[in-house]
CSV table of C-alpha atoms and ligand atoms in Angstrom, one decimal:
chain,number,residue,atom,x,y,z
A,36,MET,CA,4.7,-20.1,-0.5
A,37,SER,CA,1.9,-21.6,-2.6
A,38,LEU,CA,-2.2,-20.7,-3.5
A,39,MET,CA,-2.9,-24.1,-1.9
A,40,ASN,CA,-7.3,-23.9,-1.3
A,41,TYR,CA,-6.5,-20.6,-2.3
A,42,THR,CA,-8.9,-21.0,-5.7
A,43,GLY,CA,-9.7,-17.3,-7.0
A,44,LYS,CA,-8.2,-14.5,-8.9
A,45,THR,CA,-4.4,-14.1,-8.8
A,46,LEU,CA,-3.3,-10.2,-7.8
A,47,ARG,CA,-2.0,-9.3,-11.2
A,48,GLU,CA,-6.0,-10.3,-12.4
A,49,LEU,CA,-8.0,-8.6,-9.3
A,50,VAL,CA,-6.1,-5.5,-10.6
A,51,ALA,CA,-7.2,-5.6,-14.2
A,52,ASP,CA,-10.6,-6.0,-13.4
A,53,ALA,CA,-10.7,-2.8,-11.2
A,54,ARG,CA,-9.2,-1.1,-13.5
A,55,SER,CA,-11.9,-2.0,-15.9
A,56,LYS,CA,-14.9,-1.2,-13.8
A,57,GLY,CA,-13.4,1.8,-12.6
A,58,ILE,CA,-12.1,1.1,-9.2
A,59,ALA,CA,-9.2,0.8,-7.1
A,60,ILE,CA,-7.9,-1.7,-4.3
A,61,GLY,CA,-7.1,-0.8,-0.6
A,62,HIS,CA,-3.4,-1.2,0.5
A,63,PHE,CA,-3.2,-0.6,4.3
A,64,ASN,CA,-0.6,-0.8,6.3
A,65,ILE,CA,0.3,-3.0,9.6
A,66,SER,CA,2.7,-3.2,12.1
A,67,ASN,CA,1.1,-5.5,14.0
A,68,LEU,CA,-2.0,-8.5,14.2
A,69,GLU,CA,-4.2,-5.8,15.6
A,70,GLY,CA,-4.0,-3.7,12.2
A,71,LEU,CA,-4.0,-7.0,10.4
A,72,HIS,CA,-7.3,-8.3,12.3
A,73,GLY,CA,-8.8,-4.8,11.5
A,74,THR,CA,-8.0,-5.0,8.1
A,75,PHE,CA,-9.1,-8.1,7.1
A,76,ASN,CA,-12.3,-7.9,9.1
A,77,ALA,CA,-12.8,-5.3,7.2
A,78,ALA,CA,-12.2,-6.5,3.8
A,79,LYS,CA,-14.3,-9.5,4.6
A,80,GLU,CA,-17.6,-7.7,6.0
A,81,LEU,CA,-17.7,-6.1,2.7
A,82,ASN,CA,-15.8,-8.9,0.7
A,83,VAL,CA,-13.6,-7.6,-1.6
A,84,PRO,CA,-10.2,-7.8,-2.2
A,85,VAL,CA,-7.2,-5.9,0.1
A,86,ILE,CA,-3.7,-5.8,0.0
A,87,ILE,CA,-1.6,-5.4,3.1
A,88,GLY,CA,1.7,-3.7,3.1
A,89,VAL,CA,4.4,-3.7,5.2
A,90,SER,CA,7.6,-1.3,4.5
A,91,GLU,CA,11.5,-1.6,5.7
A,92,GLY,CA,10.6,-0.5,8.9
A,93,GLU,CA,7.7,-2.5,9.4
A,94,ARG,CA,8.9,-5.7,7.8
A,95,GLU,CA,11.9,-5.5,10.9
A,96,PHE,CA,9.0,-5.1,13.7
A,97,VAL,CA,6.7,-7.5,12.3
A,98,GLY,CA,9.4,-10.3,11.0
A,99,VAL,CA,9.7,-11.5,6.8
A,100,HIS,CA,8.2,-14.6,7.4
A,101,GLU,CA,6.4,-14.1,10.0
A,102,ALA,CA,4.5,-11.3,8.1
A,103,ALA,CA,3.9,-13.8,4.5
A,104,ALA,CA,2.5,-17.1,7.4
A,105,LEU,CA,-0.4,-14.4,8.2
A,106,VAL,CA,-1.2,-13.3,5.4
A,107,LYS,CA,-0.8,-16.9,3.9
A,108,GLU,CA,-3.0,-18.2,6.6
A,109,LEU,CA,-6.1,-16.0,6.4
A,110,ARG,CA,-6.1,-16.1,1.9
A,111,GLU,CA,-5.8,-20.0,2.6
A,112,THR,CA,-8.5,-20.9,5.1
A,113,HIS,CA,-10.9,-18.0,4.1
A,114,ASN,CA,-10.0,-18.6,0.3
A,115,PHE,CA,-10.6,-14.8,0.5
A,116,PRO,CA,-8.4,-11.9,-2.1
A,117,ILE,CA,-6.0,-11.1,1.0
A,118,PHE,CA,-2.2,-10.4,-0.4
A,119,LEU,CA,0.8,-9.2,0.5
A,120,ASN,CA,3.5,-6.7,-0.6
A,121,ALA,CA,6.6,-5.4,0.7
A,122,ASP,CA,5.7,-1.3,0.8
A,123,HIS,CA,8.5,0.9,0.0
A,124,THR,CA,12.4,-1.0,0.0
A,125,TYR,CA,15.3,0.8,-0.4
A,126,SER,CA,17.3,-1.4,-2.0
A,127,PHE,CA,17.3,-4.5,-4.6
A,128,GLU,CA,18.9,-7.0,-1.8
A,129,LYS,CA,15.4,-6.0,0.8
A,130,VAL,CA,14.0,-6.6,-2.5
A,131,LYS,CA,15.2,-10.0,-3.4
A,132,GLU,CA,14.4,-10.8,0.6
A,133,ALA,CA,11.0,-10.7,0.7
A,134,ILE,CA,9.6,-12.0,-3.2
A,135,ASP,CA,12.2,-15.0,-1.2
A,136,ALA,CA,9.8,-15.0,1.3
A,137,GLY,CA,6.7,-15.2,-0.3
A,138,PHE,CA,5.1,-11.8,-0.6
A,139,ASP,CA,2.6,-11.6,-4.2
A,140,ALA,CA,4.0,-7.5,-4.6
A,141,VAL,CA,7.1,-5.8,-4.1
A,142,ILE,CA,8.0,-1.6,-4.4
A,143,PHE,CA,11.2,-0.4,-5.2
A,144,ASP,CA,11.5,2.8,-4.1
A,145,GLY,CA,14.1,5.0,-5.6
A,146,ALA,CA,12.3,8.0,-6.0
A,147,LYS,CA,14.5,10.3,-4.3
A,148,GLY,CA,17.8,9.5,-6.5
A,149,GLU,CA,19.0,10.3,-10.4
A,150,MET,CA,16.2,9.1,-12.6
A,151,ASP,CA,19.1,6.5,-14.1
A,152,ASP,CA,19.9,4.9,-11.0
A,153,ASN,CA,16.1,4.4,-10.1
A,154,ILE,CA,15.7,2.8,-13.7
A,155,ARG,CA,19.0,0.7,-13.3
A,156,GLU,CA,18.3,-0.7,-9.8
A,157,THR,CA,14.6,-1.1,-10.6
A,158,LYS,CA,14.9,-3.0,-13.4
A,159,ARG,CA,17.3,-5.0,-11.7
A,160,CYS,CA,14.4,-5.3,-9.3
A,161,VAL,CA,11.8,-6.8,-12.1
A,162,GLU,CA,14.6,-9.3,-13.6
A,163,TYR,CA,14.7,-11.0,-10.3
A,164,ALA,CA,11.3,-11.2,-9.6
A,165,ARG,CA,10.6,-12.8,-13.3
A,166,GLY,CA,13.4,-15.6,-12.2
A,167,VAL,CA,11.6,-16.7,-9.7
A,168,GLY,CA,8.8,-18.9,-11.3
A,169,ARG,CA,5.7,-18.3,-10.0
A,170,ASP,CA,3.9,-14.4,-10.7
A,171,VAL,CA,5.1,-11.1,-8.3
A,172,LEU,CA,4.5,-8.2,-8.8
A,173,VAL,CA,6.4,-5.1,-9.4
A,174,GLU,CA,5.9,-1.8,-8.3
A,175,ALA,CA,8.2,1.7,-8.4
A,176,GLU,CA,7.9,5.1,-7.9
A,177,LEU,CA,8.9,8.4,-10.2
A,178,GLY,CA,9.0,11.5,-7.9
A,179,PHE,CA,9.2,12.3,-4.6
A,180,ILE,CA,6.3,12.7,-2.0
A,181,GLY,CA,8.0,12.2,1.5
A,182,GLN,CA,8.7,8.8,2.9
A,183,SER,CA,7.5,9.2,6.4
A,184,SER,CA,3.8,8.0,7.5
A,185,ARG,CA,2.8,10.6,9.8
A,186,ILE,CA,2.1,13.6,10.9
A,187,ASN,CA,3.8,16.8,8.9
A,188,ASP,CA,4.1,20.1,10.3
A,189,ALA,CA,5.2,21.3,6.9
A,190,VAL,CA,5.4,19.6,3.3
A,191,PRO,CA,8.4,17.7,3.3
A,192,GLU,CA,11.4,19.3,0.9
A,193,GLY,CA,11.3,18.2,-1.8
A,194,VAL,CA,8.1,17.7,-2.9
A,195,GLU,CA,7.8,17.3,-6.8
A,196,VAL,CA,5.3,16.2,-9.5
A,197,THR,CA,5.7,13.4,-12.8
A,198,THR,CA,5.8,14.4,-16.2
A,199,VAL,CA,4.4,12.6,-18.7
A,200,GLU,CA,7.7,12.5,-20.4
A,201,ASP,CA,9.6,11.0,-17.8
A,202,ALA,CA,6.9,8.4,-16.5
A,203,VAL,CA,7.0,7.7,-20.3
A,204,LYS,CA,11.0,6.8,-20.3
A,205,PHE,CA,10.8,5.1,-16.7
A,206,VAL,CA,7.8,2.4,-17.1
A,207,THR,CA,9.6,1.7,-20.7
A,208,GLY,CA,13.5,1.6,-19.2
A,209,THR,CA,12.1,-1.0,-16.8
A,210,GLY,CA,9.1,-3.7,-17.3
A,211,ILE,CA,7.4,-2.8,-14.3
A,212,ASP,CA,3.6,-4.1,-13.6
A,213,LEU,CA,2.4,-1.1,-11.2
A,214,PHE,CA,3.6,3.1,-11.4
A,215,ALA,CA,3.6,5.4,-8.6
A,216,PRO,CA,4.0,9.1,-9.9
A,217,ALA,CA,3.6,12.0,-8.1
A,218,VAL,CA,0.7,13.7,-9.0
A,219,GLY,CA,0.4,16.1,-6.0
A,220,ASN,CA,0.1,13.8,-3.4
A,221,ILE,CA,2.0,13.4,0.3
A,222,HIS,CA,2.5,10.1,2.6
A,223,GLY,CA,0.8,11.2,5.9
A,224,LEU,CA,-1.4,14.2,7.4
A,225,LEU,CA,-0.5,17.7,7.5
A,226,ARG,CA,-0.6,19.0,11.1
A,227,ASP,CA,-2.4,21.7,10.7
A,228,GLY,CA,-4.5,21.8,7.1
A,229,PRO,CA,-5.3,20.5,4.3
A,230,LYS,CA,-2.8,18.2,2.3
A,231,PRO,CA,-1.3,19.7,-1.7
A,232,PRO,CA,-4.5,19.1,-4.0
A,233,LEU,CA,-4.5,15.8,-5.9
A,234,GLN,CA,-4.1,16.3,-10.0
A,235,PRO,CA,-6.7,13.6,-11.7
A,236,GLN,CA,-5.6,15.0,-14.6
A,237,ARG,CA,-2.0,13.9,-14.8
A,238,VAL,CA,-2.8,10.8,-13.4
A,239,ARG,CA,-5.0,10.3,-16.2
A,240,GLU,CA,-2.1,11.6,-19.0
A,241,ILE,CA,0.3,9.2,-17.2
A,242,SER,CA,-2.2,6.6,-17.2
A,243,GLU,CA,-3.0,6.9,-20.5
A,244,ALA,CA,0.5,7.2,-21.6
A,245,THR,CA,2.0,4.7,-19.8
A,246,GLY,CA,-0.6,1.8,-20.3
A,247,LEU,CA,0.3,0.6,-16.5
A,248,PRO,CA,-2.1,0.7,-13.4
A,249,LEU,CA,-1.5,3.3,-11.2
A,250,VAL,CA,-0.8,3.4,-7.6
A,251,LEU,CA,-1.6,7.0,-5.3
A,252,HIS,CA,0.2,6.8,-2.4
A,253,GLY,CA,-0.2,8.5,0.8
A,254,ALA,CA,-4.1,9.0,0.7
A,255,SER,CA,-4.7,9.8,4.1
A,256,GLY,CA,-6.9,13.2,5.0
A,257,TYR,CA,-7.8,13.4,0.9
A,258,GLU,CA,-12.5,13.5,0.1
A,259,THR,CA,-13.7,11.5,-1.9
A,260,ASP,CA,-14.2,12.7,-4.9
A,261,VAL,CA,-10.8,14.1,-5.3
A,262,VAL,CA,-10.2,10.3,-5.0
A,263,ARG,CA,-12.2,8.8,-6.7
A,264,ALA,CA,-11.6,11.6,-9.4
A,265,CYS,CA,-8.1,9.6,-9.1
A,266,ILE,CA,-9.2,6.6,-9.8
A,267,LYS,CA,-11.4,6.8,-12.5
A,268,ALA,CA,-8.4,8.9,-13.9
A,269,GLY,CA,-6.4,5.4,-13.9
A,270,VAL,CA,-5.8,4.6,-10.5
A,271,ALA,CA,-6.1,0.4,-9.6
A,272,ILE,CA,-4.2,0.2,-6.2
A,273,VAL,CA,-4.9,3.0,-3.1
A,274,HIS,CA,-2.3,3.2,-0.5
A,275,VAL,CA,-3.6,4.8,3.5
A,276,ASN,CA,-1.3,4.4,6.2
A,277,THR,CA,-1.1,7.0,8.7
A,278,GLU,CA,-5.3,7.3,9.4
A,279,ILE,CA,-5.1,3.4,10.5
A,280,ARG,CA,-2.0,5.2,12.7
A,281,VAL,CA,-3.6,7.7,14.6
A,282,ALA,CA,-6.8,5.3,15.0
A,283,PHE,CA,-4.7,2.6,17.3
A,284,HIS,CA,-2.5,5.7,19.1
A,285,ASP,CA,-5.8,6.8,19.9
A,286,ALA,CA,-8.0,3.8,20.5
A,287,VAL,CA,-4.8,2.2,22.6
A,288,LYS,CA,-4.3,5.4,24.8
A,289,ASP,CA,-8.1,5.8,25.1
A,290,ALA,CA,-8.5,2.0,26.7
A,291,LEU,CA,-5.0,2.3,29.2
A,292,THR,CA,-7.0,6.4,30.2
A,293,ALA,CA,-10.6,4.1,31.4
A,294,HIS,CA,-8.8,1.2,32.2
A,295,PRO,CA,-5.6,1.7,33.8
A,296,ASP,CA,-6.0,-1.0,36.3
A,297,GLU,CA,-6.2,-3.8,33.6
A,298,VAL,CA,-3.8,-5.9,31.8
A,299,ALA,CA,-4.7,-8.2,29.7
A,300,PRO,CA,-3.2,-7.2,26.5
A,301,TYR,CA,-6.3,-8.8,24.2
A,302,LYS,CA,-8.6,-6.7,26.5
A,303,LEU,CA,-6.8,-3.0,26.1
A,304,MET,CA,-6.2,-4.0,22.2
A,305,LYS,CA,-9.9,-5.5,21.5
A,306,PRO,CA,-11.4,-1.5,20.9
A,307,ALA,CA,-7.6,-0.6,18.6
A,308,VAL,CA,-8.6,-3.8,16.3
A,309,ASP,CA,-12.4,-2.4,15.8
A,310,ALA,CA,-10.8,1.3,15.0
A,311,ILE,CA,-8.8,-0.1,12.6
A,312,GLN,CA,-12.0,-1.5,10.7
A,313,ALA,CA,-13.4,1.2,11.4
A,314,VAL,CA,-10.8,2.9,9.2
A,315,VAL,CA,-10.2,0.8,7.0
A,316,LYS,CA,-14.4,0.2,6.3
A,317,GLU,CA,-14.7,3.9,5.4
A,318,LYS,CA,-11.3,3.4,2.6
A,319,LEU,CA,-12.6,0.1,0.8
A,320,GLN,CA,-15.9,2.3,0.2
A,321,MET,CA,-15.3,4.9,-1.1
A,322,PHE,CA,-12.5,3.3,-3.4
A,323,ASN,CA,-14.5,0.4,-4.1
A,324,PHE,CA,-17.4,2.8,-5.0
A,325,LEU,CA,-19.8,1.1,-2.5
B,611,LIG,ZN1,3.6,5.1,0.4
């Protein structure tokens, strides 16, 4: 994918800018056009860069090449800094597929396995990305934070917090561009109460020890103050998915209930676009300190 008409900064430059300003770029997952348009509308309204994420499951539904074409089209037609990331990818083959399709960034997620296996496979992804002739950012994860963007009954089993020592070993051993440690965060929301607390102090320690921009996953449901404390401490990208899924679900349910005889999808789905836009706007204001 070329950046034919897009004349702005690269994602790598924008991440560096975010760090130097002490703000973060929002990363929002999509499964459909409603998600893409809602997210893009919000970013355009506030005039801030944005990253669209598609996980393996979301890519299977949207189409790997379709996702790349849609984001490329928005970026070039609007000359707007919207980028595409292959969120949580569990094999080198799927990382390669996303890079070959033109994604701007990929996440290899080997956090559930042994650290040495995680380092080896992450390194393989980094080496592949470096050889494709354009700048692709590679992110990797260390420390399990649960896998699914959903409403959980309890904190997923095996959740941990990444130590500074492990973080340094992992970053040095892989050569990644972006690092996602476990810092109290978990994916998804909890049905009956607040999520475990985020640990901005650990963010700061890992940021200082590794020197890399950090990525905060699973940011649905956290208060502004603690998210902003993590951003100031070293987070350059913040992921939100579950709150967008809930907004979509509720808007579609309400539209179907309110208009039982309406069958035009574009009429039924318009409230969902607006609902996603509202959530994304609020998060972008939070992350960009607006
Ligand atoms: Zn995540």
